[in-house]
Amino acid sequence: MRRGPDEAARAVFPEIRAVPAGARTLPLPRSLHLTRLHFT
């Protein structure tokens, strides 16, 4: 059972829970961007 990249990122960064799904279109910190690429 694989979940979306957002849920995977939340598992690593609990503070991301408050960020809406639309935030993926906004500029992200380099570390967060690399994390999303890793989980995508």
PDB file of N, CA and C in Angstrom:
ATOM      1  N   MET A   1       0.847  -1.211   0.000  1.00  0.00           N
ATOM      2  CA  MET A   1       0.000   0.000   0.000  1.00  0.00           C
ATOM      3  C   MET A   1       0.877   1.255   0.000  1.00  0.00           C
ATOM      4  N   ARG A   2       1.047   1.860  -1.165  1.00  0.00           N
ATOM      5  CA  ARG A   2       1.888   3.058  -1.253  1.00  0.00           C
ATOM      6  C   ARG A   2       1.021   4.310  -1.226  1.00  0.00           C
ATOM      7  N   ARG A   3       1.409   5.262  -0.443  1.00  0.00           N
ATOM      8  CA  ARG A   3       0.619   6.500  -0.372  1.00  0.00           C
ATOM      9  C   ARG A   3       1.290   7.591  -1.204  1.00  0.00           C
ATOM     10  N   GLY A   4       0.610   8.694  -1.344  1.00  0.00           N
ATOM     11  CA  GLY A   4       1.142   9.789  -2.173  1.00  0.00           C
ATOM     12  C   GLY A   4       2.392  10.409  -1.570  1.00  0.00           C
ATOM     13  N   PRO A   5       3.131  11.160  -2.368  1.00  0.00           N
ATOM     14  CA  PRO A   5       4.355  11.818  -1.910  1.00  0.00           C
ATOM     15  C   PRO A   5       4.099  12.778  -0.756  1.00  0.00           C
ATOM     16  N   ASP A   6       2.909  13.395  -0.751  1.00  0.00           N
ATOM     17  CA  ASP A   6       2.594  14.333   0.334  1.00  0.00           C
ATOM     18  C   ASP A   6       2.527  13.601   1.667  1.00  0.00           C
ATOM     19  N   GLU A   7       1.891  12.434   1.683  1.00  0.00           N
ATOM     20  CA  GLU A   7       1.785  11.681   2.938  1.00  0.00           C
ATOM     21  C   GLU A   7       3.149  11.169   3.370  1.00  0.00           C
ATOM     22  N   ALA A   8       3.956  10.762   2.398  1.00  0.00           N
ATOM     23  CA  ALA A   8       5.307  10.288   2.716  1.00  0.00           C
ATOM     24  C   ALA A   8       6.125  11.424   3.330  1.00  0.00           C
ATOM     25  N   ALA A   9       5.964  12.617   2.759  1.00  0.00           N
ATOM     26  CA  ALA A   9       6.688  13.782   3.278  1.00  0.00           C
ATOM     27  C   ALA A   9       6.204  14.123   4.681  1.00  0.00           C
ATOM     28  N   ARG A  10       4.880  13.982   4.914  1.00  0.00           N
ATOM     29  CA  ARG A  10       4.338  14.286   6.239  1.00  0.00           C
ATOM     30  C   ARG A  10       4.918  13.329   7.277  1.00  0.00           C
ATOM     31  N   ALA A  11       5.170  12.096   6.867  1.00  0.00           N
ATOM     32  CA  ALA A  11       5.720  11.109   7.798  1.00  0.00           C
ATOM     33  C   ALA A  11       7.110  11.546   8.261  1.00  0.00           C
ATOM     34  N   VAL A  12       7.827  12.254   7.363  1.00  0.00           N
ATOM     35  CA  VAL A  12       9.177  12.714   7.699  1.00  0.00           C
ATOM     36  C   VAL A  12       9.145  14.094   8.343  1.00  0.00           C
ATOM     37  N   PHE A  13       8.258  14.950   7.827  1.00  0.00           N
ATOM     38  CA  PHE A  13       8.141  16.312   8.355  1.00  0.00           C
ATOM     39  C   PHE A  13       6.724  16.572   8.872  1.00  0.00           C
ATOM     40  N   PRO A  14       6.439  16.229  10.120  1.00  0.00           N
ATOM     41  CA  PRO A  14       5.101  16.411  10.701  1.00  0.00           C
ATOM     42  C   PRO A  14       4.589  17.852  10.562  1.00  0.00           C
ATOM     43  N   GLU A  15       5.482  18.821  10.549  1.00  0.00           N
ATOM     44  CA  GLU A  15       5.042  20.219  10.476  1.00  0.00           C
ATOM     45  C   GLU A  15       4.402  20.532   9.133  1.00  0.00           C
ATOM     46  N   ILE A  16       4.591  19.669   8.132  1.00  0.00           N
ATOM     47  CA  ILE A  16       4.018  19.913   6.807  1.00  0.00           C
ATOM     48  C   ILE A  16       2.513  19.668   6.804  1.00  0.00           C
ATOM     49  N   ARG A  17       1.998  18.992   7.845  1.00  0.00           N
ATOM     50  CA  ARG A  17       0.565  18.685   7.894  1.00  0.00           C
ATOM     51  C   ARG A  17      -0.300  19.922   7.650  1.00  0.00           C
ATOM     52  N   ALA A  18       0.135  21.083   8.134  1.00  0.00           N
ATOM     53  CA  ALA A  18      -0.668  22.298   8.017  1.00  0.00           C
ATOM     54  C   ALA A  18      -0.601  22.902   6.607  1.00  0.00           C
ATOM     55  N   VAL A  19       0.289  22.392   5.779  1.00  0.00           N
ATOM     56  CA  VAL A  19       0.442  22.934   4.429  1.00  0.00           C
ATOM     57  C   VAL A  19      -0.557  22.283   3.469  1.00  0.00           C
ATOM     58  N   PRO A  20      -1.377  23.069   2.797  1.00  0.00           N
ATOM     59  CA  PRO A  20      -2.372  22.530   1.861  1.00  0.00           C
ATOM     60  C   PRO A  20      -1.695  21.882   0.649  1.00  0.00           C
ATOM     61  N   ALA A  21      -2.424  21.008  -0.033  1.00  0.00           N
ATOM     62  CA  ALA A  21      -1.861  20.302  -1.187  1.00  0.00           C
ATOM     63  C   ALA A  21      -1.403  21.280  -2.265  1.00  0.00           C
ATOM     64  N   GLY A  22      -2.093  22.418  -2.375  1.00  0.00           N
ATOM     65  CA  GLY A  22      -1.741  23.397  -3.395  1.00  0.00           C
ATOM     66  C   GLY A  22      -0.363  24.004  -3.188  1.00  0.00           C
ATOM     67  N   ALA A  23       0.192  23.846  -2.004  1.00  0.00           N
ATOM     68  CA  ALA A  23       1.490  24.449  -1.701  1.00  0.00           C
ATOM     69  C   ALA A  23       2.609  23.845  -2.547  1.00  0.00           C
ATOM     70  N   ARG A  24       2.351  22.688  -3.147  1.00  0.00           N
ATOM     71  CA  ARG A  24       3.399  22.043  -3.956  1.00  0.00           C
ATOM     72  C   ARG A  24       3.786  22.927  -5.142  1.00  0.00           C
ATOM     73  N   THR A  25       2.922  23.885  -5.497  1.00  0.00           N
ATOM     74  CA  THR A  25       3.204  24.755  -6.630  1.00  0.00           C
ATOM     75  C   THR A  25       4.028  25.968  -6.215  1.00  0.00           C
ATOM     76  N   LEU A  26       4.207  26.162  -4.915  1.00  0.00           N
ATOM     77  CA  LEU A  26       4.976  27.310  -4.429  1.00  0.00           C
ATOM     78  C   LEU A  26       6.444  26.941  -4.292  1.00  0.00           C
ATOM     79  N   PRO A  27       7.329  27.931  -4.324  1.00  0.00           N
ATOM     80  CA  PRO A  27       8.761  27.679  -4.124  1.00  0.00           C
ATOM     81  C   PRO A  27       8.975  27.031  -2.759  1.00  0.00           C
ATOM     82  N   LEU A  28       9.769  25.975  -2.732  1.00  0.00           N
ATOM     83  CA  LEU A  28      10.012  25.285  -1.471  1.00  0.00           C
ATOM     84  C   LEU A  28      11.492  25.348  -1.104  1.00  0.00           C
ATOM     85  N   PRO A  29      11.780  25.221   0.181  1.00  0.00           N
ATOM     86  CA  PRO A  29      13.183  25.154   0.608  1.00  0.00           C
ATOM     87  C   PRO A  29      13.877  24.006  -0.121  1.00  0.00           C
ATOM     88  N   ARG A  30      15.153  24.150  -0.386  1.00  0.00           N
ATOM     89  CA  ARG A  30      15.885  23.127  -1.144  1.00  0.00           C
ATOM     90  C   ARG A  30      15.752  21.744  -0.518  1.00  0.00           C
ATOM     91  N   SER A  31      15.880  21.662   0.801  1.00  0.00           N
ATOM     92  CA  SER A  31      15.803  20.359   1.469  1.00  0.00           C
ATOM     93  C   SER A  31      14.430  19.721   1.268  1.00  0.00           C
ATOM     94  N   LEU A  32      13.375  20.534   1.365  1.00  0.00           N
ATOM     95  CA  LEU A  32      12.020  20.006   1.207  1.00  0.00           C
ATOM     96  C   LEU A  32      11.804  19.584  -0.249  1.00  0.00           C
ATOM     97  N   HIS A  33      12.335  20.376  -1.173  1.00  0.00           N
ATOM     98  CA  HIS A  33      12.195  20.061  -2.597  1.00  0.00           C
ATOM     99  C   HIS A  33      12.859  18.720  -2.903  1.00  0.00           C
ATOM    100  N   LEU A  34      14.056  18.522  -2.377  1.00  0.00           N
ATOM    101  CA  LEU A  34      14.767  17.258  -2.607  1.00  0.00           C
ATOM    102  C   LEU A  34      14.005  16.105  -1.980  1.00  0.00           C
ATOM    103  N   THR A  35      13.382  16.356  -0.827  1.00  0.00           N
ATOM    104  CA  THR A  35      12.617  15.298  -0.157  1.00  0.00           C
ATOM    105  C   THR A  35      11.424  14.908  -1.011  1.00  0.00           C
ATOM    106  N   ARG A  36      10.746  15.898  -1.577  1.00  0.00           N
ATOM    107  CA  ARG A  36       9.584  15.602  -2.421  1.00  0.00           C
ATOM    108  C   ARG A  36      10.028  14.817  -3.653  1.00  0.00           C
ATOM    109  N   LEU A  37      11.165  15.169  -4.225  1.00  0.00           N
ATOM    110  CA  LEU A  37      11.655  14.438  -5.396  1.00  0.00           C
ATOM    111  C   LEU A  37      11.943  12.989  -5.012  1.00  0.00           C
ATOM    112  N   HIS A  38      12.464  12.805  -3.808  1.00  0.00           N
ATOM    113  CA  HIS A  38      12.813  11.462  -3.335  1.00  0.00           C
ATOM    114  C   HIS A  38      11.569  10.600  -3.175  1.00  0.00           C
ATOM    115  N   PHE A  39      10.482  11.188  -2.696  1.00  0.00           N
ATOM    116  CA  PHE A  39       9.262  10.419  -2.427  1.00  0.00           C
ATOM    117  C   PHE A  39       8.335  10.347  -3.637  1.00  0.00           C
ATOM    118  N   THR A  40       8.616  11.152  -4.659  1.00  0.00           N
ATOM    119  CA  THR A  40       7.727  11.164  -5.818  1.00  0.00           C
ATOM    120  C   THR A  40       7.926   9.913  -6.675  1.00  0.00           C
TER     121      THR A  40
END
